[in-house]
Structures are given as structure tokens and as C-alpha cells.
């Protein structure tokens, strides 16, 4: 498709398990972002990738969170040893450049930790 | 970290009314601004953008106003419809930096 694609759309897992969330950005977009959104709240920035530059990890809440972007396209956000407070919607966005261009969002992965 | 609101402010309007959603941005150097609409269960959707060399931009039923003097951005929706019910986010971009999102406003449209 033409838009940002995220999978899975929903994920339910037990506390302590690791999870991987996937994002397929719009083709040709060099910038990719991950956000977290808790119920009824705004967007919390987690990490972004811009081309071949080192990623900006300043928003990652703990060392249990990591992300990679292989081949400048698909990205995976990994949460290790999940906690109940990790329950949220994880949104991915991409843009053609980092600034002065809109970010285009996927519909997110709803993560529920039991 | 980025701005995260605990309780979203809510604007309630009647169908057919005009809606005005306001946003105060934080960085006087920001030169690009966007409004997003987020419906339940979906990701934010781009509505309209404006650059700092403009003070007004119009789209289909929407107008964005930018007042750089007081760092204020507004989104006007004409003839609001039930389908406009959503959470609206403003976002600003300081030069050469990533978007910074506001806390969001929930718009409720009653038939």
C-alpha cells in the first residue's frame, strides 16, 4: 500500500515476555519515527531514524526498549521483559525529510500486557 | 520527554457550527506547523500545514491561522459535521529538528 503499515495491529502478551513491533514506512521516506500513546493521552516520542545517521534514542523510557531500521526501510521496535505500564498504542510515522515535511502515521499496534 | 497530556481539553459544538481549536506552541524559532486529526483506533491524519512566512492558509472547510507574535496557532473548521469528531493535535518544527506535538484537543460534535 501507499501508506505506513504497522504489524501486528493488536498484541496481547504476558508480563515479562519480549515483543517485537514492525513498521513499514512509505517507500522513499528517509525519516522514521516511533511514538507511544497511552489511552486518552498525547504522543510520546520514543526514537527516530534519519537516513544513515545515528538514531535519536532520547525518548526511549528504559533500556528495555530498542529499535532498529534495516536497509533504511523497515523498522522493528523491541520491548524486552514487558511490564504492565508498557501497555499502550505504539505508532510509527515516516517523512521524506526530518523537518518542514509532514509525518505520515500508521494506525499503530495496540499492546496489552497481562 | 515530549509533551504528553494527562487529560485532553474538550470542545463541544453543535453540528453546523464553526469550530475553533487553539494551540500555544513553545519555540519562537519554529518555522513549520501542522494540524493532525486522530479518530478512535487510528493514527493521526495530516489535515493542513503552514509555514512561518504565512499567517493564514485555507483548505477544504479548514483554515489555519498563525500568530507568531504570541506563538499561537488555531484551526478553524467550518460547518462542523459529526465526522469531524476526533482528537486534534498541533505540531511545530524548530529549524532542522523533528516535529514536536502539542497535547491535543478533543472535538465532540452533536447532531
PDB file of C-alpha atoms in Angstrom:
ATOM      1  CA  UNK A   1       0.000   0.000   0.000  1.00  0.00           C
ATOM      2  CA  UNK A   2       0.906   3.639  -0.202  1.00  0.00           C
ATOM      3  CA  UNK A   3       0.742   4.406   3.492  1.00  0.00           C
ATOM      4  CA  UNK A   4       2.679   3.454   6.614  1.00  0.00           C
ATOM      5  CA  UNK A   5       1.945  -0.127   7.600  1.00  0.00           C
ATOM      6  CA  UNK A   6       2.290  -1.496  11.121  1.00  0.00           C
ATOM      7  CA  UNK A   7       2.006  -5.048  12.379  1.00  0.00           C
ATOM      8  CA  UNK A   8       0.539  -6.607  14.320  1.00  0.00           C
ATOM      9  CA  UNK A   9      -2.455  -4.317  14.812  1.00  0.00           C
ATOM     10  CA  UNK A  10      -3.038  -5.840  18.239  1.00  0.00           C
ATOM     11  CA  UNK A  11      -0.735  -7.738  20.548  1.00  0.00           C
ATOM     12  CA  UNK A  12      -1.577  -9.304  23.892  1.00  0.00           C
ATOM     13  CA  UNK A  13       1.233 -10.833  25.895  1.00  0.00           C
ATOM     14  CA  UNK A  14       2.150 -11.774  29.414  1.00  0.00           C
ATOM     15  CA  UNK A  15       4.274  -9.645  31.678  1.00  0.00           C
ATOM     16  CA  UNK A  16       7.943 -10.491  31.285  1.00  0.00           C
ATOM     17  CA  UNK A  17       7.747 -11.564  27.662  1.00  0.00           C
ATOM     18  CA  UNK A  18       9.571  -9.795  24.838  1.00  0.00           C
ATOM     19  CA  UNK A  19       7.615  -8.234  21.964  1.00  0.00           C
ATOM     20  CA  UNK A  20       8.565  -7.003  18.510  1.00  0.00           C
ATOM     21  CA  UNK A  21       6.551  -4.403  16.645  1.00  0.00           C
ATOM     22  CA  UNK A  22       7.070  -3.808  12.958  1.00  0.00           C
ATOM     23  CA  UNK A  23       6.784  -0.702  10.800  1.00  0.00           C
ATOM     24  CA  UNK A  24       6.893  -0.457   7.020  1.00  0.00           C
ATOM     25  CA  UNK A  25       7.312   3.215   6.101  1.00  0.00           C
ATOM     26  CA  UNK A  26       6.248   4.920   2.916  1.00  0.00           C
ATOM     27  CA  UNK A  27       8.649   3.993   0.143  1.00  0.00           C
ATOM     28  CA  UNK A  28      11.389   6.565  -0.263  1.00  0.00           C
ATOM     29  CA  UNK A  29      10.890   8.200   3.112  1.00  0.00           C
ATOM     30  CA  UNK A  30      14.224   8.643   4.805  1.00  0.00           C
ATOM     31  CA  UNK A  31      12.939   9.590   8.254  1.00  0.00           C
ATOM     32  CA  UNK A  32      11.115   7.124  10.516  1.00  0.00           C
ATOM     33  CA  UNK A  33       9.699   7.775  13.979  1.00  0.00           C
ATOM     34  CA  UNK A  34       8.243   5.725  16.817  1.00  0.00           C
ATOM     35  CA  UNK A  35       5.778   7.157  19.326  1.00  0.00           C
ATOM     36  CA  UNK A  36       3.836   5.770  22.251  1.00  0.00           C
ATOM     37  CA  UNK A  37       0.308   6.834  23.083  1.00  0.00           C
ATOM     38  CA  UNK A  38      -1.423   5.849  26.278  1.00  0.00           C
ATOM     39  CA  UNK A  39      -5.218   5.885  26.451  1.00  0.00           C
ATOM     40  CA  UNK A  40      -6.586   9.398  26.175  1.00  0.00           C
ATOM     41  CA  UNK A  41      -3.182  10.998  26.066  1.00  0.00           C
ATOM     42  CA  UNK A  42      -0.914  12.690  23.553  1.00  0.00           C
ATOM     43  CA  UNK A  43       2.028  11.372  21.608  1.00  0.00           C
ATOM     44  CA  UNK A  44       5.198  10.446  23.471  1.00  0.00           C
ATOM     45  CA  UNK A  45       8.264  10.469  21.211  1.00  0.00           C
ATOM     46  CA  UNK A  46      10.455   7.380  21.509  1.00  0.00           C
ATOM     47  CA  UNK A  47      13.063   7.274  18.728  1.00  0.00           C
ATOM     48  CA  UNK A  48      13.709   8.410  15.197  1.00  0.00           C
ATOM     49  CA  UNK A  49      15.913   7.350  12.310  1.00  0.00           C
ATOM     50  CA  UNK A  50      17.128   9.700   9.590  1.00  0.00           C
ATOM     51  CA  UNK A  51      18.900   8.115   6.652  1.00  0.00           C
ATOM     52  CA  UNK A  52      22.235   6.604   7.665  1.00  0.00           C
ATOM     53  CA  UNK A  53      22.693   8.871  10.686  1.00  0.00           C
ATOM     54  CA  UNK A  54      22.817   7.513  14.204  1.00  0.00           C
ATOM     55  CA  UNK A  55      19.255   7.289  15.571  1.00  0.00           C
ATOM     56  CA  UNK A  56      17.962   9.755  18.136  1.00  0.00           C
ATOM     57  CA  UNK A  57      17.094   7.494  21.076  1.00  0.00           C
ATOM     58  CA  UNK A  58      16.436  10.302  23.525  1.00  0.00           C
ATOM     59  CA  UNK A  59      12.788   9.347  24.080  1.00  0.00           C
ATOM     60  CA  UNK A  60      13.242   5.684  24.952  1.00  0.00           C
ATOM     61  CA  UNK A  61      11.914   5.264  28.518  1.00  0.00           C
ATOM     62  CA  UNK A  62      14.287   2.494  29.588  1.00  0.00           C
ATOM     63  CA  UNK A  63      16.950   0.141  28.308  1.00  0.00           C
ATOM     64  CA  UNK A  64      14.245  -2.477  27.800  1.00  0.00           C
ATOM     65  CA  UNK A  65      13.265  -0.549  24.679  1.00  0.00           C
ATOM     66  CA  UNK A  66      15.292  -0.701  21.481  1.00  0.00           C
ATOM     67  CA  UNK A  67      14.695  -0.220  17.792  1.00  0.00           C
ATOM     68  CA  UNK A  68      16.485  -0.888  14.575  1.00  0.00           C
ATOM     69  CA  UNK A  69      15.965   0.025  10.977  1.00  0.00           C
ATOM     70  CA  UNK A  70      17.415  -2.359   8.454  1.00  0.00           C
ATOM     71  CA  UNK A  71      18.326  -1.275   4.956  1.00  0.00           C
ATOM     72  CA  UNK A  72      16.891   2.171   5.539  1.00  0.00           C
ATOM     73  CA  UNK A  73      13.348   0.859   5.272  1.00  0.00           C
ATOM     74  CA  UNK A  74      11.552  -1.480   7.679  1.00  0.00           C
ATOM     75  CA  UNK A  75      11.912  -0.796  11.397  1.00  0.00           C
ATOM     76  CA  UNK A  76      11.359  -3.020  14.418  1.00  0.00           C
ATOM     77  CA  UNK A  77      10.684  -1.750  17.933  1.00  0.00           C
ATOM     78  CA  UNK A  78      11.559  -4.321  20.588  1.00  0.00           C
ATOM     79  CA  UNK A  79      10.410  -4.239  24.193  1.00  0.00           C
ATOM     80  CA  UNK A  80      12.132  -6.733  26.459  1.00  0.00           C
ATOM     81  CA  UNK A  81      10.733  -8.090  29.723  1.00  0.00           C
ATOM     82  CA  UNK A  82       7.453  -6.241  29.223  1.00  0.00           C
ATOM     83  CA  UNK A  83       5.750  -4.548  32.160  1.00  0.00           C
ATOM     84  CA  UNK A  84       2.093  -3.650  32.560  1.00  0.00           C
ATOM     85  CA  UNK A  85       2.914   0.043  32.190  1.00  0.00           C
ATOM     86  CA  UNK A  86       4.141  -0.709  28.659  1.00  0.00           C
ATOM     87  CA  UNK A  87       0.510  -1.203  27.615  1.00  0.00           C
ATOM     88  CA  UNK A  88      -0.232   1.484  25.029  1.00  0.00           C
ATOM     89  CA  UNK A  89      -0.608   2.094  21.321  1.00  0.00           C
ATOM     90  CA  UNK A  90       2.724   2.249  19.533  1.00  0.00           C
ATOM     91  CA  UNK A  91       2.636   4.472  16.470  1.00  0.00           C
ATOM     92  CA  UNK A  92       5.108   4.658  13.636  1.00  0.00           C
ATOM     93  CA  UNK A  93       5.454   7.566  11.227  1.00  0.00           C
ATOM     94  CA  UNK A  94       7.642   8.403   8.270  1.00  0.00           C
ATOM     95  CA  UNK A  95       8.501  11.564   6.350  1.00  0.00           C
ATOM     96  CA  UNK A  96      10.532  12.455   3.323  1.00  0.00           C
ATOM     97  CA  UNK A  97      12.860  14.630   5.405  1.00  0.00           C
ATOM     98  CA  UNK A  98      13.202  15.376   9.088  1.00  0.00           C
ATOM     99  CA  UNK A  99      11.941  18.932   9.020  1.00  0.00           C
ATOM    100  CA  UNK A 100       9.374  21.012   7.168  1.00  0.00           C
ATOM    101  CA  UNK A 101       7.529  17.948   5.938  1.00  0.00           C
ATOM    102  CA  UNK A 102       4.514  16.232   7.491  1.00  0.00           C
ATOM    103  CA  UNK A 103       4.919  12.892   9.179  1.00  0.00           C
ATOM    104  CA  UNK A 104       2.576  10.214   7.902  1.00  0.00           C
ATOM    105  CA  UNK A 105       1.348   7.774  10.520  1.00  0.00           C
ATOM    106  CA  UNK A 106       0.335   4.159  10.551  1.00  0.00           C
ATOM    107  CA  UNK A 107      -2.649   3.038  12.601  1.00  0.00           C
ATOM    108  CA  UNK A 108      -0.451   1.680  15.360  1.00  0.00           C
ATOM    109  CA  UNK A 109      -0.049  -1.524  17.319  1.00  0.00           C
ATOM    110  CA  UNK A 110      -2.219  -1.790  20.418  1.00  0.00           C
ATOM    111  CA  UNK A 111      -0.099  -3.576  23.014  1.00  0.00           C
ATOM    112  CA  UNK A 112      -1.709  -5.094  26.085  1.00  0.00           C
ATOM    113  CA  UNK A 113       0.401  -6.605  28.841  1.00  0.00           C
ATOM    114  CA  UNK A 114      -1.463  -9.001  31.126  1.00  0.00           C
TER     115      UNK A 114
ATOM    116  CA  UNK B   1      10.433  13.921  27.004  1.00  0.00           C
ATOM    117  CA  UNK B   2       7.850  15.182  24.568  1.00  0.00           C
ATOM    118  CA  UNK B   3       4.620  16.836  25.601  1.00  0.00           C
ATOM    119  CA  UNK B   4       2.091  14.320  26.884  1.00  0.00           C
ATOM    120  CA  UNK B   5      -1.277  15.438  28.248  1.00  0.00           C
ATOM    121  CA  UNK B   6      -2.971  13.638  31.089  1.00  0.00           C
ATOM    122  CA  UNK B   7      -6.465  14.928  30.357  1.00  0.00           C
ATOM    123  CA  UNK B   8      -7.313  16.251  26.934  1.00  0.00           C
ATOM    124  CA  UNK B   9      -9.292  19.502  26.839  1.00  0.00           C
ATOM    125  CA  UNK B  10     -12.631  19.054  25.100  1.00  0.00           C
ATOM    126  CA  UNK B  11     -14.545  21.324  22.755  1.00  0.00           C
ATOM    127  CA  UNK B  12     -18.226  20.502  22.301  1.00  0.00           C
ATOM    128  CA  UNK B  13     -20.129  22.016  19.375  1.00  0.00           C
ATOM    129  CA  UNK B  14     -23.385  21.518  17.528  1.00  0.00           C
ATOM    130  CA  UNK B  15     -23.453  20.190  14.005  1.00  0.00           C
ATOM    131  CA  UNK B  16     -23.269  23.063  11.554  1.00  0.00           C
ATOM    132  CA  UNK B  17     -21.420  25.395  13.912  1.00  0.00           C
ATOM    133  CA  UNK B  18     -17.935  26.640  13.202  1.00  0.00           C
ATOM    134  CA  UNK B  19     -15.230  25.198  15.472  1.00  0.00           C
ATOM    135  CA  UNK B  20     -12.026  26.858  16.572  1.00  0.00           C
ATOM    136  CA  UNK B  21      -9.296  24.759  18.147  1.00  0.00           C
ATOM    137  CA  UNK B  22      -6.386  26.619  19.673  1.00  0.00           C
ATOM    138  CA  UNK B  23      -2.786  25.712  20.290  1.00  0.00           C
ATOM    139  CA  UNK B  24       0.037  27.559  22.015  1.00  0.00           C
ATOM    140  CA  UNK B  25       3.408  26.480  20.714  1.00  0.00           C
ATOM    141  CA  UNK B  26       6.631  26.736  22.638  1.00  0.00           C
ATOM    142  CA  UNK B  27       9.532  27.585  20.334  1.00  0.00           C
ATOM    143  CA  UNK B  28       9.663  31.035  18.743  1.00  0.00           C
ATOM    144  CA  UNK B  29      12.148  29.673  16.175  1.00  0.00           C
ATOM    145  CA  UNK B  30       9.678  27.090  14.850  1.00  0.00           C
ATOM    146  CA  UNK B  31       9.083  27.635  11.158  1.00  0.00           C
ATOM    147  CA  UNK B  32       6.663  24.876  10.167  1.00  0.00           C
ATOM    148  CA  UNK B  33       3.378  23.864  11.761  1.00  0.00           C
ATOM    149  CA  UNK B  34       0.901  21.063  11.178  1.00  0.00           C
ATOM    150  CA  UNK B  35      -2.558  20.106  12.357  1.00  0.00           C
ATOM    151  CA  UNK B  36      -3.436  16.428  12.685  1.00  0.00           C
ATOM    152  CA  UNK B  37      -6.776  14.704  13.249  1.00  0.00           C
ATOM    153  CA  UNK B  38      -6.890  11.415  15.132  1.00  0.00           C
ATOM    154  CA  UNK B  39     -10.017   9.288  15.108  1.00  0.00           C
ATOM    155  CA  UNK B  40     -10.540   6.481  17.571  1.00  0.00           C
ATOM    156  CA  UNK B  41      -8.418   3.435  16.777  1.00  0.00           C
ATOM    157  CA  UNK B  42      -6.453   5.159  14.034  1.00  0.00           C
ATOM    158  CA  UNK B  43      -3.197   7.006  13.660  1.00  0.00           C
ATOM    159  CA  UNK B  44      -3.040  10.804  13.349  1.00  0.00           C
ATOM    160  CA  UNK B  45      -4.025  12.041   9.915  1.00  0.00           C
ATOM    161  CA  UNK B  46      -2.496  15.134   8.308  1.00  0.00           C
ATOM    162  CA  UNK B  47      -5.046  17.943   7.844  1.00  0.00           C
ATOM    163  CA  UNK B  48      -3.198  21.102   6.918  1.00  0.00           C
ATOM    164  CA  UNK B  49       0.171  22.747   7.371  1.00  0.00           C
ATOM    165  CA  UNK B  50       1.518  26.271   7.356  1.00  0.00           C
ATOM    166  CA  UNK B  51       4.984  27.778   7.155  1.00  0.00           C
ATOM    167  CA  UNK B  52       6.134  30.695   9.256  1.00  0.00           C
ATOM    168  CA  UNK B  53       6.199  33.109   6.316  1.00  0.00           C
ATOM    169  CA  UNK B  54       2.391  32.895   6.214  1.00  0.00           C
ATOM    170  CA  UNK B  55      -0.269  33.847   8.748  1.00  0.00           C
ATOM    171  CA  UNK B  56      -3.240  32.090   7.167  1.00  0.00           C
ATOM    172  CA  UNK B  57      -3.845  29.096   4.986  1.00  0.00           C
ATOM    173  CA  UNK B  58      -7.128  27.619   3.818  1.00  0.00           C
ATOM    174  CA  UNK B  59      -8.089  24.110   2.890  1.00  0.00           C
ATOM    175  CA  UNK B  60     -11.398  22.409   2.341  1.00  0.00           C
ATOM    176  CA  UNK B  61     -13.592  23.585   5.255  1.00  0.00           C
ATOM    177  CA  UNK B  62     -10.472  24.194   7.350  1.00  0.00           C
ATOM    178  CA  UNK B  63      -8.365  27.278   7.945  1.00  0.00           C
ATOM    179  CA  UNK B  64      -5.162  27.522   9.946  1.00  0.00           C
ATOM    180  CA  UNK B  65      -4.126  30.831  11.481  1.00  0.00           C
ATOM    181  CA  UNK B  66      -0.642  31.532  12.759  1.00  0.00           C
ATOM    182  CA  UNK B  67       0.199  34.380  15.130  1.00  0.00           C
ATOM    183  CA  UNK B  68       3.944  34.345  15.642  1.00  0.00           C
ATOM    184  CA  UNK B  69       3.864  37.332  17.973  1.00  0.00           C
ATOM    185  CA  UNK B  70       2.086  35.359  20.673  1.00  0.00           C
ATOM    186  CA  UNK B  71       3.130  31.882  19.454  1.00  0.00           C
ATOM    187  CA  UNK B  72      -0.431  30.848  18.759  1.00  0.00           C
ATOM    188  CA  UNK B  73      -1.885  28.512  16.180  1.00  0.00           C
ATOM    189  CA  UNK B  74      -5.547  27.872  15.539  1.00  0.00           C
ATOM    190  CA  UNK B  75      -7.589  25.511  13.402  1.00  0.00           C
ATOM    191  CA  UNK B  76     -10.978  26.656  12.214  1.00  0.00           C
ATOM    192  CA  UNK B  77     -13.452  24.092  10.913  1.00  0.00           C
ATOM    193  CA  UNK B  78     -16.432  25.470   9.032  1.00  0.00           C
ATOM    194  CA  UNK B  79     -19.864  23.845   9.246  1.00  0.00           C
ATOM    195  CA  UNK B  80     -18.679  21.171  11.651  1.00  0.00           C
ATOM    196  CA  UNK B  81     -20.014  17.685  10.982  1.00  0.00           C
ATOM    197  CA  UNK B  82     -20.303  14.609  13.247  1.00  0.00           C
ATOM    198  CA  UNK B  83     -17.460  13.064  11.236  1.00  0.00           C
ATOM    199  CA  UNK B  84     -15.200  15.831  12.483  1.00  0.00           C
ATOM    200  CA  UNK B  85     -15.385  14.387  15.997  1.00  0.00           C
ATOM    201  CA  UNK B  86     -11.835  13.387  16.847  1.00  0.00           C
ATOM    202  CA  UNK B  87      -8.744  14.490  18.755  1.00  0.00           C
ATOM    203  CA  UNK B  88      -6.823  17.284  17.058  1.00  0.00           C
ATOM    204  CA  UNK B  89      -3.096  17.792  17.562  1.00  0.00           C
ATOM    205  CA  UNK B  90      -0.956  20.728  16.580  1.00  0.00           C
ATOM    206  CA  UNK B  91       2.740  20.214  15.904  1.00  0.00           C
ATOM    207  CA  UNK B  92       5.649  22.611  15.457  1.00  0.00           C
ATOM    208  CA  UNK B  93       9.059  22.166  13.878  1.00  0.00           C
ATOM    209  CA  UNK B  94      12.077  24.135  15.047  1.00  0.00           C
ATOM    210  CA  UNK B  95      14.593  24.540  12.197  1.00  0.00           C
ATOM    211  CA  UNK B  96      16.272  21.269  11.209  1.00  0.00           C
ATOM    212  CA  UNK B  97      14.555  19.427  14.065  1.00  0.00           C
ATOM    213  CA  UNK B  98      11.762  16.892  14.310  1.00  0.00           C
ATOM    214  CA  UNK B  99       8.121  17.703  14.932  1.00  0.00           C
ATOM    215  CA  UNK B 100       7.052  18.491  18.479  1.00  0.00           C
ATOM    216  CA  UNK B 101       3.425  17.639  19.196  1.00  0.00           C
ATOM    217  CA  UNK B 102       1.013  19.508  21.411  1.00  0.00           C
ATOM    218  CA  UNK B 103      -1.192  17.765  23.948  1.00  0.00           C
ATOM    219  CA  UNK B 104      -4.309  17.551  21.780  1.00  0.00           C
ATOM    220  CA  UNK B 105      -7.919  18.757  21.947  1.00  0.00           C
ATOM    221  CA  UNK B 106     -10.938  16.503  21.731  1.00  0.00           C
ATOM    222  CA  UNK B 107     -13.715  17.820  19.467  1.00  0.00           C
ATOM    223  CA  UNK B 108     -17.209  16.464  20.101  1.00  0.00           C
ATOM    224  CA  UNK B 109     -19.878  17.281  17.535  1.00  0.00           C
ATOM    225  CA  UNK B 110     -23.504  16.775  18.497  1.00  0.00           C
ATOM    226  CA  UNK B 111     -26.126  16.191  15.797  1.00  0.00           C
TER     227      UNK B 111
END
